[in-house]
Amino acid sequence: MNTFDLQMDFRVVFKDQAQESTAGLLGQMGAQRVLLVTDAGIQGAGLDQAYREALAAQGIEVAVFNDVEPNPTTANVEAGLALAKEFKPQALLGIGGGSVLDCAKAINILLNRGGKMSDYAGPQQGGAALLPLVAAPTTAGTGSEVSPFLLISDSETHAKIVCKDWQAIPKVAVLDPSLSLTLPPMATLFAGLDALVHGFEAYVAKGSQPYTQALALKSIGLVYQNLPKVMETPSDVEARGNMLLASNLAGMAFALSYLGLSHSLANALTKMKGTPHGLAVGMMLGAVIRFNAPVCGADYEHIARYLLGEGCPAEQQAACLALADAVEKMAHSLGMPKNLGELEFQESQIPELVEEALRQATIQFNPRTPTAEELTTLLESCF
Ligand SMILES: [Fe+2]
């Protein structure tokens, strides 16, 4: 039995064209000065326009920080912090993908607690109160809008600083499908695969419990049904909304139970060749399900029956294999490469990948603890 202490202290607004509701909420919070954190791409696409107009209509003054790079750096955070110190906001609004939302969380921490980002590596407890942060994701993948994690790269050493702070979770998550309609196809696919893998890993992780499994199962079902729809019709508001919900549910789930082996292996792929995160985790999912099946077959069987219905084989291990095949088939049909060779990896690189994967923190939460030999066999199956 896994014991747990569940406390969720945030609000989720699910609404298309949610700019007026969002401005209204910020007004109710007493915020007359709001720092908008976003990036140049979001601004170039005009996605923040309606939100800025709604804030102006409420008499709320806005300063914009739009200099967040993908995989945000300590330099990005410091630049946003300098603007925040000058502008003295009463709340922050993040509009963007996981990078923007992580950067907004980091600015909030440094603004209210001082110091530098490296002071906040690892799990945090206590500390001064933060400003209310409202987070509107433009991608459906990371779940950063409901997670205590933030990931910032050190500009000098390039090391990743992973901070986990429950107080950094945004006070309000705004799931507004209109913000994700113009996300390009590959970015949509990679984000969707990330959300799918978050659901799978949260469901079977060593720290899973009934709440994480309920959230994760719903999330997996939503991705399985809606990722093909948004790839076929990017302007499908309902399917985009369902993907935002899926990412959000999975974000809540993995914040509570953490992740697993797909993320450990994917981080090794990303470190070696810069493979985009969502693509990397998606490439690993099928092989990880097959590897984990002997120890968490009942969990995978449950997911398999939920996704495949009457098409699910009766016997447990056959159901697990059918599940791995089904998620891979779906991802391949949407453009995910079929093997690591297509991503220009070579089998001679397996030992290096195994070494890196074994160093990842996520591996300790995987339901089956792999040896180096087992990871080698697993990666060989991906060529
Ligand atoms: Fe992920």
PDB file of N, CA and C in Angstrom, residues 64-134:
ATOM      1  N   VAL A  64       5.458  43.355 -20.259  1.00  0.00           N
ATOM      2  CA  VAL A  64       5.661  42.096 -20.981  1.00  0.00           C
ATOM      3  C   VAL A  64       7.128  41.682 -20.952  1.00  0.00           C
ATOM      4  N   PHE A  65       7.373  40.447 -20.517  1.00  0.00           N
ATOM      5  CA  PHE A  65       8.697  39.850 -20.658  1.00  0.00           C
ATOM      6  C   PHE A  65       8.561  38.703 -21.656  1.00  0.00           C
ATOM      7  N   ASN A  66       9.188  38.866 -22.828  1.00  0.00           N
ATOM      8  CA  ASN A  66       8.969  37.847 -23.871  1.00  0.00           C
ATOM      9  C   ASN A  66      10.259  37.149 -24.290  1.00  0.00           C
ATOM     10  N   ASP A  67      11.280  37.256 -23.447  1.00  0.00           N
ATOM     11  CA  ASP A  67      12.590  36.743 -23.856  1.00  0.00           C
ATOM     12  C   ASP A  67      12.874  35.370 -23.236  1.00  0.00           C
ATOM     13  N   VAL A  68      11.940  34.433 -23.394  1.00  0.00           N
ATOM     14  CA  VAL A  68      12.147  33.071 -22.879  1.00  0.00           C
ATOM     15  C   VAL A  68      12.519  32.168 -24.054  1.00  0.00           C
ATOM     16  N   GLU A  69      13.643  31.480 -23.920  1.00  0.00           N
ATOM     17  CA  GLU A  69      14.070  30.540 -24.977  1.00  0.00           C
ATOM     18  C   GLU A  69      13.506  29.150 -24.672  1.00  0.00           C
ATOM     19  N   PRO A  70      13.465  28.262 -25.701  1.00  0.00           N
ATOM     20  CA  PRO A  70      13.150  26.858 -25.407  1.00  0.00           C
ATOM     21  C   PRO A  70      14.230  26.326 -24.454  1.00  0.00           C
ATOM     22  N   ASN A  71      13.886  25.478 -23.502  1.00  0.00           N
ATOM     23  CA  ASN A  71      14.815  25.075 -22.434  1.00  0.00           C
ATOM     24  C   ASN A  71      15.379  26.324 -21.760  1.00  0.00           C
ATOM     25  N   PRO A  72      14.546  27.039 -21.011  1.00  0.00           N
ATOM     26  CA  PRO A  72      14.935  28.364 -20.496  1.00  0.00           C
ATOM     27  C   PRO A  72      16.182  28.307 -19.621  1.00  0.00           C
ATOM     28  N   THR A  73      16.936  29.413 -19.680  1.00  0.00           N
ATOM     29  CA  THR A  73      18.226  29.474 -19.000  1.00  0.00           C
ATOM     30  C   THR A  73      18.148  30.398 -17.788  1.00  0.00           C
ATOM     31  N   THR A  74      19.181  30.314 -16.956  1.00  0.00           N
ATOM     32  CA  THR A  74      19.264  31.220 -15.806  1.00  0.00           C
ATOM     33  C   THR A  74      19.349  32.665 -16.298  1.00  0.00           C
ATOM     34  N   ALA A  75      19.956  32.891 -17.479  1.00  0.00           N
ATOM     35  CA  ALA A  75      20.028  34.260 -18.022  1.00  0.00           C
ATOM     36  C   ALA A  75      18.625  34.767 -18.358  1.00  0.00           C
ATOM     37  N   ASN A  76      17.762  33.891 -18.915  1.00  0.00           N
ATOM     38  CA  ASN A  76      16.367  34.287 -19.189  1.00  0.00           C
ATOM     39  C   ASN A  76      15.679  34.678 -17.889  1.00  0.00           C
ATOM     40  N   VAL A  77      15.865  33.861 -16.869  1.00  0.00           N
ATOM     41  CA  VAL A  77      15.198  34.108 -15.585  1.00  0.00           C
ATOM     42  C   VAL A  77      15.680  35.426 -14.990  1.00  0.00           C
ATOM     43  N   GLU A  78      16.998  35.665 -15.053  1.00  0.00           N
ATOM     44  CA  GLU A  78      17.557  36.910 -14.490  1.00  0.00           C
ATOM     45  C   GLU A  78      17.008  38.136 -15.230  1.00  0.00           C
ATOM     46  N   ALA A  79      16.869  38.023 -16.560  1.00  0.00           N
ATOM     47  CA  ALA A  79      16.351  39.155 -17.334  1.00  0.00           C
ATOM     48  C   ALA A  79      14.899  39.437 -16.945  1.00  0.00           C
ATOM     49  N   GLY A  80      14.109  38.389 -16.801  1.00  0.00           N
ATOM     50  CA  GLY A  80      12.709  38.570 -16.385  1.00  0.00           C
ATOM     51  C   GLY A  80      12.624  39.121 -14.974  1.00  0.00           C
ATOM     52  N   LEU A  81      13.541  38.669 -14.137  1.00  0.00           N
ATOM     53  CA  LEU A  81      13.568  39.122 -12.739  1.00  0.00           C
ATOM     54  C   LEU A  81      13.874  40.619 -12.662  1.00  0.00           C
ATOM     55  N   ALA A  82      14.819  41.075 -13.505  1.00  0.00           N
ATOM     56  CA  ALA A  82      15.182  42.504 -13.501  1.00  0.00           C
ATOM     57  C   ALA A  82      13.955  43.351 -13.856  1.00  0.00           C
ATOM     58  N   LEU A  83      13.212  42.900 -14.870  1.00  0.00           N
ATOM     59  CA  LEU A  83      12.001  43.644 -15.250  1.00  0.00           C
ATOM     60  C   LEU A  83      10.976  43.607 -14.114  1.00  0.00           C
ATOM     61  N   ALA A  84      10.822  42.450 -13.488  1.00  0.00           N
ATOM     62  CA  ALA A  84       9.844  42.312 -12.403  1.00  0.00           C
ATOM     63  C   ALA A  84      10.200  43.224 -11.224  1.00  0.00           C
ATOM     64  N   LYS A  85      11.489  43.330 -10.910  1.00  0.00           N
ATOM     65  CA  LYS A  85      11.908  44.183  -9.781  1.00  0.00           C
ATOM     66  C   LYS A  85      11.578  45.645 -10.061  1.00  0.00           C
ATOM     67  N   GLU A  86      11.715  46.039 -11.326  1.00  0.00           N
ATOM     68  CA  GLU A  86      11.440  47.425 -11.709  1.00  0.00           C
ATOM     69  C   GLU A  86       9.928  47.696 -11.738  1.00  0.00           C
ATOM     70  N   PHE A  87       9.168  46.734 -12.268  1.00  0.00           N
ATOM     71  CA  PHE A  87       7.725  46.936 -12.506  1.00  0.00           C
ATOM     72  C   PHE A  87       6.896  46.679 -11.239  1.00  0.00           C
ATOM     73  N   LYS A  88       7.399  45.842 -10.352  1.00  0.00           N
ATOM     74  CA  LYS A  88       6.708  45.495  -9.102  1.00  0.00           C
ATOM     75  C   LYS A  88       5.270  44.983  -9.333  1.00  0.00           C
ATOM     76  N   PRO A  89       5.148  43.845 -10.020  1.00  0.00           N
ATOM     77  CA  PRO A  89       3.804  43.302 -10.293  1.00  0.00           C
ATOM     78  C   PRO A  89       3.163  42.759  -9.022  1.00  0.00           C
ATOM     79  N   GLN A  90       1.822  42.647  -9.067  1.00  0.00           N
ATOM     80  CA  GLN A  90       1.099  41.996  -7.959  1.00  0.00           C
ATOM     81  C   GLN A  90       0.699  40.582  -8.331  1.00  0.00           C
ATOM     82  N   ALA A  91       0.881  40.243  -9.608  1.00  0.00           N
ATOM     83  CA  ALA A  91       0.608  38.873 -10.067  1.00  0.00           C
ATOM     84  C   ALA A  91       1.381  38.645 -11.356  1.00  0.00           C
ATOM     85  N   LEU A  92       1.543  37.373 -11.726  1.00  0.00           N
ATOM     86  CA  LEU A  92       2.188  37.033 -12.998  1.00  0.00           C
ATOM     87  C   LEU A  92       1.201  36.252 -13.852  1.00  0.00           C
ATOM     88  N   LEU A  93       1.300  36.457 -15.162  1.00  0.00           N
ATOM     89  CA  LEU A  93       0.500  35.674 -16.109  1.00  0.00           C
ATOM     90  C   LEU A  93       1.469  35.044 -17.103  1.00  0.00           C
ATOM     91  N   GLY A  94       1.520  33.727 -17.171  1.00  0.00           N
ATOM     92  CA  GLY A  94       2.367  33.044 -18.150  1.00  0.00           C
ATOM     93  C   GLY A  94       1.507  32.539 -19.292  1.00  0.00           C
ATOM     94  N   ILE A  95       1.854  32.911 -20.516  1.00  0.00           N
ATOM     95  CA  ILE A  95       1.162  32.376 -21.696  1.00  0.00           C
ATOM     96  C   ILE A  95       2.225  31.740 -22.580  1.00  0.00           C
ATOM     97  N   GLY A  96       2.221  30.405 -22.676  1.00  0.00           N
ATOM     98  CA  GLY A  96       3.237  29.744 -23.492  1.00  0.00           C
ATOM     99  C   GLY A  96       3.316  28.262 -23.207  1.00  0.00           C
ATOM    100  N   GLY A  97       4.374  27.651 -23.712  1.00  0.00           N
ATOM    101  CA  GLY A  97       4.591  26.227 -23.470  1.00  0.00           C
ATOM    102  C   GLY A  97       5.268  26.021 -22.123  1.00  0.00           C
ATOM    103  N   GLY A  98       5.740  24.801 -21.896  1.00  0.00           N
ATOM    104  CA  GLY A  98       6.360  24.464 -20.622  1.00  0.00           C
ATOM    105  C   GLY A  98       7.542  25.362 -20.287  1.00  0.00           C
ATOM    106  N   SER A  99       8.315  25.775 -21.305  1.00  0.00           N
ATOM    107  CA  SER A  99       9.486  26.619 -21.052  1.00  0.00           C
ATOM    108  C   SER A  99       9.076  27.960 -20.459  1.00  0.00           C
ATOM    109  N   VAL A 100       8.050  28.570 -21.052  1.00  0.00           N
ATOM    110  CA  VAL A 100       7.562  29.870 -20.564  1.00  0.00           C
ATOM    111  C   VAL A 100       7.020  29.726 -19.140  1.00  0.00           C
ATOM    112  N   LEU A 101       6.242  28.676 -18.911  1.00  0.00           N
ATOM    113  CA  LEU A 101       5.613  28.523 -17.588  1.00  0.00           C
ATOM    114  C   LEU A 101       6.679  28.231 -16.524  1.00  0.00           C
ATOM    115  N   ASP A 102       7.687  27.426 -16.871  1.00  0.00           N
ATOM    116  CA  ASP A 102       8.777  27.168 -15.923  1.00  0.00           C
ATOM    117  C   ASP A 102       9.526  28.459 -15.605  1.00  0.00           C
ATOM    118  N   CYS A 103       9.764  29.274 -16.634  1.00  0.00           N
ATOM    119  CA  CYS A 103      10.492  30.529 -16.430  1.00  0.00           C
ATOM    120  C   CYS A 103       9.674  31.466 -15.530  1.00  0.00           C
ATOM    121  N   ALA A 104       8.353  31.509 -15.732  1.00  0.00           N
ATOM    122  CA  ALA A 104       7.490  32.359 -14.898  1.00  0.00           C
ATOM    123  C   ALA A 104       7.558  31.896 -13.435  1.00  0.00           C
ATOM    124  N   LYS A 105       7.558  30.576 -13.229  1.00  0.00           N
ATOM    125  CA  LYS A 105       7.673  30.056 -11.859  1.00  0.00           C
ATOM    126  C   LYS A 105       9.006  30.486 -11.238  1.00  0.00           C
ATOM    127  N   ALA A 106      10.081  30.402 -12.028  1.00  0.00           N
ATOM    128  CA  ALA A 106      11.421  30.737 -11.524  1.00  0.00           C
ATOM    129  C   ALA A 106      11.515  32.218 -11.171  1.00  0.00           C
ATOM    130  N   ILE A 107      10.974  33.079 -12.037  1.00  0.00           N
ATOM    131  CA  ILE A 107      10.988  34.530 -11.760  1.00  0.00           C
ATOM    132  C   ILE A 107      10.233  34.790 -10.454  1.00  0.00           C
ATOM    133  N   ASN A 108       9.111  34.122 -10.280  1.00  0.00           N
ATOM    134  CA  ASN A 108       8.293  34.292  -9.074  1.00  0.00           C
ATOM    135  C   ASN A 108       9.078  33.909  -7.814  1.00  0.00           C
ATOM    136  N   ILE A 109       9.821  32.818  -7.894  1.00  0.00           N
ATOM    137  CA  ILE A 109      10.601  32.362  -6.730  1.00  0.00           C
ATOM    138  C   ILE A 109      11.705  33.372  -6.388  1.00  0.00           C
ATOM    139  N   LEU A 110      12.486  33.771  -7.411  1.00  0.00           N
ATOM    140  CA  LEU A 110      13.622  34.671  -7.130  1.00  0.00           C
ATOM    141  C   LEU A 110      13.147  36.065  -6.708  1.00  0.00           C
ATOM    142  N   LEU A 111      12.038  36.519  -7.280  1.00  0.00           N
ATOM    143  CA  LEU A 111      11.506  37.847  -6.938  1.00  0.00           C
ATOM    144  C   LEU A 111      11.124  37.912  -5.463  1.00  0.00           C
ATOM    145  N   ASN A 112      10.580  36.830  -4.946  1.00  0.00           N
ATOM    146  CA  ASN A 112      10.042  36.851  -3.577  1.00  0.00           C
ATOM    147  C   ASN A 112      10.988  36.275  -2.529  1.00  0.00           C
ATOM    148  N   ARG A 113      11.981  35.512  -2.986  1.00  0.00           N
ATOM    149  CA  ARG A 113      12.857  34.862  -1.999  1.00  0.00           C
ATOM    150  C   ARG A 113      14.322  35.219  -2.156  1.00  0.00           C
ATOM    151  N   GLY A 114      14.655  35.916  -3.267  1.00  0.00           N
ATOM    152  CA  GLY A 114      16.041  36.328  -3.474  1.00  0.00           C
ATOM    153  C   GLY A 114      16.945  35.177  -3.885  1.00  0.00           C
ATOM    154  N   GLY A 115      18.244  35.474  -3.998  1.00  0.00           N
ATOM    155  CA  GLY A 115      19.220  34.447  -4.367  1.00  0.00           C
ATOM    156  C   GLY A 115      19.229  34.185  -5.858  1.00  0.00           C
ATOM    157  N   LYS A 116      19.849  33.062  -6.224  1.00  0.00           N
ATOM    158  CA  LYS A 116      19.893  32.697  -7.643  1.00  0.00           C
ATOM    159  C   LYS A 116      19.308  31.298  -7.823  1.00  0.00           C
ATOM    160  N   MET A 117      19.074  30.947  -9.104  1.00  0.00           N
ATOM    161  CA  MET A 117      18.322  29.718  -9.383  1.00  0.00           C
ATOM    162  C   MET A 117      18.994  28.483  -8.781  1.00  0.00           C
ATOM    163  N   SER A 118      20.329  28.444  -8.812  1.00  0.00           N
ATOM    164  CA  SER A 118      21.022  27.245  -8.311  1.00  0.00           C
ATOM    165  C   SER A 118      20.814  27.042  -6.805  1.00  0.00           C
ATOM    166  N   ASP A 119      20.366  28.101  -6.108  1.00  0.00           N
ATOM    167  CA  ASP A 119      20.055  27.942  -4.669  1.00  0.00           C
ATOM    168  C   ASP A 119      18.803  27.082  -4.466  1.00  0.00           C
ATOM    169  N   TYR A 120      18.050  26.886  -5.546  1.00  0.00           N
ATOM    170  CA  TYR A 120      16.745  26.220  -5.403  1.00  0.00           C
ATOM    171  C   TYR A 120      16.696  24.851  -6.089  1.00  0.00           C
ATOM    172  N   ALA A 121      17.849  24.253  -6.309  1.00  0.00           N
ATOM    173  CA  ALA A 121      17.870  22.909  -6.922  1.00  0.00           C
ATOM    174  C   ALA A 121      17.323  21.890  -5.930  1.00  0.00           C
ATOM    175  N   GLY A 122      16.531  20.946  -6.458  1.00  0.00           N
ATOM    176  CA  GLY A 122      15.995  19.878  -5.608  1.00  0.00           C
ATOM    177  C   GLY A 122      14.692  20.266  -4.935  1.00  0.00           C
ATOM    178  N   PRO A 123      14.204  19.419  -4.037  1.00  0.00           N
ATOM    179  CA  PRO A 123      12.923  19.685  -3.373  1.00  0.00           C
ATOM    180  C   PRO A 123      13.043  20.862  -2.398  1.00  0.00           C
ATOM    181  N   GLN A 124      12.079  21.756  -2.428  1.00  0.00           N
ATOM    182  CA  GLN A 124      12.082  22.953  -1.573  1.00  0.00           C
ATOM    183  C   GLN A 124      10.953  22.869  -0.564  1.00  0.00           C
ATOM    184  N   GLN A 125      11.211  23.421   0.612  1.00  0.00           N
ATOM    185  CA  GLN A 125      10.142  23.486   1.615  1.00  0.00           C
ATOM    186  C   GLN A 125      10.156  24.844   2.282  1.00  0.00           C
ATOM    187  N   GLY A 126       8.959  25.387   2.553  1.00  0.00           N
ATOM    188  CA  GLY A 126       8.856  26.667   3.248  1.00  0.00           C
ATOM    189  C   GLY A 126       9.280  27.815   2.355  1.00  0.00           C
ATOM    190  N   GLY A 127       9.733  28.913   2.966  1.00  0.00           N
ATOM    191  CA  GLY A 127      10.134  30.080   2.186  1.00  0.00           C
ATOM    192  C   GLY A 127       9.006  31.088   2.095  1.00  0.00           C
ATOM    193  N   ALA A 128       9.377  32.324   1.698  1.00  0.00           N
ATOM    194  CA  ALA A 128       8.388  33.410   1.627  1.00  0.00           C
ATOM    195  C   ALA A 128       7.290  33.073   0.616  1.00  0.00           C
ATOM    196  N   ALA A 129       6.111  33.644   0.845  1.00  0.00           N
ATOM    197  CA  ALA A 129       4.984  33.431  -0.075  1.00  0.00           C
ATOM    198  C   ALA A 129       5.324  33.994  -1.450  1.00  0.00           C
ATOM    199  N   LEU A 130       4.773  33.374  -2.486  1.00  0.00           N
ATOM    200  CA  LEU A 130       4.996  33.827  -3.861  1.00  0.00           C
ATOM    201  C   LEU A 130       3.799  34.646  -4.325  1.00  0.00           C
ATOM    202  N   LEU A 131       3.964  35.377  -5.435  1.00  0.00           N
ATOM    203  CA  LEU A 131       2.839  36.100  -6.030  1.00  0.00           C
ATOM    204  C   LEU A 131       1.924  35.098  -6.735  1.00  0.00           C
ATOM    205  N   PRO A 132       0.630  35.433  -6.846  1.00  0.00           N
ATOM    206  CA  PRO A 132      -0.241  34.542  -7.621  1.00  0.00           C
ATOM    207  C   PRO A 132       0.236  34.471  -9.073  1.00  0.00           C
ATOM    208  N   LEU A 133       0.324  33.264  -9.583  1.00  0.00           N
ATOM    209  CA  LEU A 133       0.714  33.056 -10.990  1.00  0.00           C
ATOM    210  C   LEU A 133      -0.459  32.391 -11.703  1.00  0.00           C
ATOM    211  N   VAL A 134      -0.856  32.988 -12.821  1.00  0.00           N
ATOM    212  CA  VAL A 134      -1.899  32.403 -13.663  1.00  0.00           C
ATOM    213  C   VAL A 134      -1.201  31.845 -14.898  1.00  0.00           C
TER     214      VAL A 134
END
